[in-house]
Amino acid sequence: GDSVIFMVEKDRAILKPLKKKSLKDFYGILPATRPFPGMESVRKEVHRKLSKHLLEKETK
């Protein structure tokens, strides 16, 4: 469902409704600053960073 946000300004409180958005609603909002490298490349990068993080955590 929908949500609300409480905003307090000086001596009053304002309830602002927030509509739930789907991922489709965000399409095109942010400009693409670089081309998408592909899923395999993204998976390799995530694997590399996660491995590095886990190894650093293990050596502490």
PDB file of C-alpha atoms in Angstrom:
ATOM      1  CA  GLY A   1       0.000   0.000   0.000  1.00  0.00           C
ATOM      2  CA  ASP A   2       0.820   3.629   0.202  1.00  0.00           C
ATOM      3  CA  SER A   3       2.810   5.318   2.977  1.00  0.00           C
ATOM      4  CA  VAL A   4       2.826   8.714   4.635  1.00  0.00           C
ATOM      5  CA  ILE A   5       5.646  10.947   5.753  1.00  0.00           C
ATOM      6  CA  PHE A   6       5.334  13.261   8.751  1.00  0.00           C
ATOM      7  CA  MET A   7       6.906  16.665   8.203  1.00  0.00           C
ATOM      8  CA  VAL A   8       7.248  19.037  11.176  1.00  0.00           C
ATOM      9  CA  GLU A   9       7.555  22.729  10.362  1.00  0.00           C
ATOM     10  CA  LYS A  10       7.724  25.141  13.293  1.00  0.00           C
ATOM     11  CA  ASP A  11       4.417  24.712  15.133  1.00  0.00           C
ATOM     12  CA  ARG A  12       2.623  22.356  12.742  1.00  0.00           C
ATOM     13  CA  ALA A  13       2.853  18.805  11.480  1.00  0.00           C
ATOM     14  CA  ILE A  14       2.113  17.912   7.869  1.00  0.00           C
ATOM     15  CA  LEU A  15       1.180  14.449   6.641  1.00  0.00           C
ATOM     16  CA  LYS A  16       2.275  13.884   3.061  1.00  0.00           C
ATOM     17  CA  PRO A  17       1.063  10.778   1.213  1.00  0.00           C
ATOM     18  CA  LEU A  18       3.689   8.766  -0.640  1.00  0.00           C
ATOM     19  CA  LYS A  19       2.554   6.627  -3.522  1.00  0.00           C
ATOM     20  CA  LYS A  20       4.297   3.305  -3.966  1.00  0.00           C
ATOM     21  CA  LYS A  21       6.383   3.295  -7.155  1.00  0.00           C
ATOM     22  CA  SER A  22       7.410   0.382  -9.275  1.00  0.00           C
ATOM     23  CA  LEU A  23      10.817   0.076 -10.929  1.00  0.00           C
ATOM     24  CA  LYS A  24       9.205   1.023 -14.247  1.00  0.00           C
ATOM     25  CA  ASP A  25       8.447   4.479 -12.826  1.00  0.00           C
ATOM     26  CA  PHE A  26      12.170   5.192 -12.434  1.00  0.00           C
ATOM     27  CA  TYR A  27      13.084   4.363 -16.037  1.00  0.00           C
ATOM     28  CA  GLY A  28      14.769   7.347 -17.674  1.00  0.00           C
ATOM     29  CA  ILE A  29      14.906   9.516 -14.531  1.00  0.00           C
ATOM     30  CA  LEU A  30      18.689   9.350 -14.175  1.00  0.00           C
ATOM     31  CA  PRO A  31      20.934   9.903 -17.177  1.00  0.00           C
ATOM     32  CA  ALA A  32      23.210   7.053 -18.238  1.00  0.00           C
ATOM     33  CA  THR A  33      26.785   8.216 -17.724  1.00  0.00           C
ATOM     34  CA  ARG A  34      28.351   5.109 -19.255  1.00  0.00           C
ATOM     35  CA  PRO A  35      27.177   2.164 -21.340  1.00  0.00           C
ATOM     36  CA  PHE A  36      25.974  -0.988 -19.585  1.00  0.00           C
ATOM     37  CA  PRO A  37      28.872  -3.489 -19.665  1.00  0.00           C
ATOM     38  CA  GLY A  38      26.647  -6.597 -19.633  1.00  0.00           C
ATOM     39  CA  MET A  39      25.543  -9.012 -16.920  1.00  0.00           C
ATOM     40  CA  GLU A  40      28.635 -11.208 -17.057  1.00  0.00           C
ATOM     41  CA  SER A  41      30.904  -8.219 -16.531  1.00  0.00           C
ATOM     42  CA  VAL A  42      28.753  -6.986 -13.631  1.00  0.00           C
ATOM     43  CA  ARG A  43      28.813 -10.441 -12.015  1.00  0.00           C
ATOM     44  CA  LYS A  44      32.609 -10.599 -12.281  1.00  0.00           C
ATOM     45  CA  GLU A  45      32.975  -7.151 -10.716  1.00  0.00           C
ATOM     46  CA  VAL A  46      30.624  -8.008  -7.825  1.00  0.00           C
ATOM     47  CA  HIS A  47      32.478 -11.300  -7.290  1.00  0.00           C
ATOM     48  CA  ARG A  48      35.834  -9.509  -7.266  1.00  0.00           C
ATOM     49  CA  LYS A  49      34.704  -6.848  -4.767  1.00  0.00           C
ATOM     50  CA  LEU A  50      32.932  -9.333  -2.490  1.00  0.00           C
ATOM     51  CA  SER A  51      35.963 -11.649  -2.483  1.00  0.00           C
ATOM     52  CA  LYS A  52      38.254  -8.740  -1.621  1.00  0.00           C
ATOM     53  CA  HIS A  53      35.928  -7.630   1.202  1.00  0.00           C
ATOM     54  CA  LEU A  54      35.693 -11.147   2.665  1.00  0.00           C
ATOM     55  CA  LEU A  55      39.460 -11.689   2.495  1.00  0.00           C
ATOM     56  CA  GLU A  56      40.112  -8.366   4.251  1.00  0.00           C
ATOM     57  CA  LYS A  57      37.543  -9.234   6.917  1.00  0.00           C
ATOM     58  CA  GLU A  58      39.121 -12.674   7.422  1.00  0.00           C
ATOM     59  CA  THR A  59      42.628 -11.276   7.965  1.00  0.00           C
ATOM     60  CA  LYS A  60      41.501  -8.875  10.717  1.00  0.00           C
TER      61      LYS A  60
END
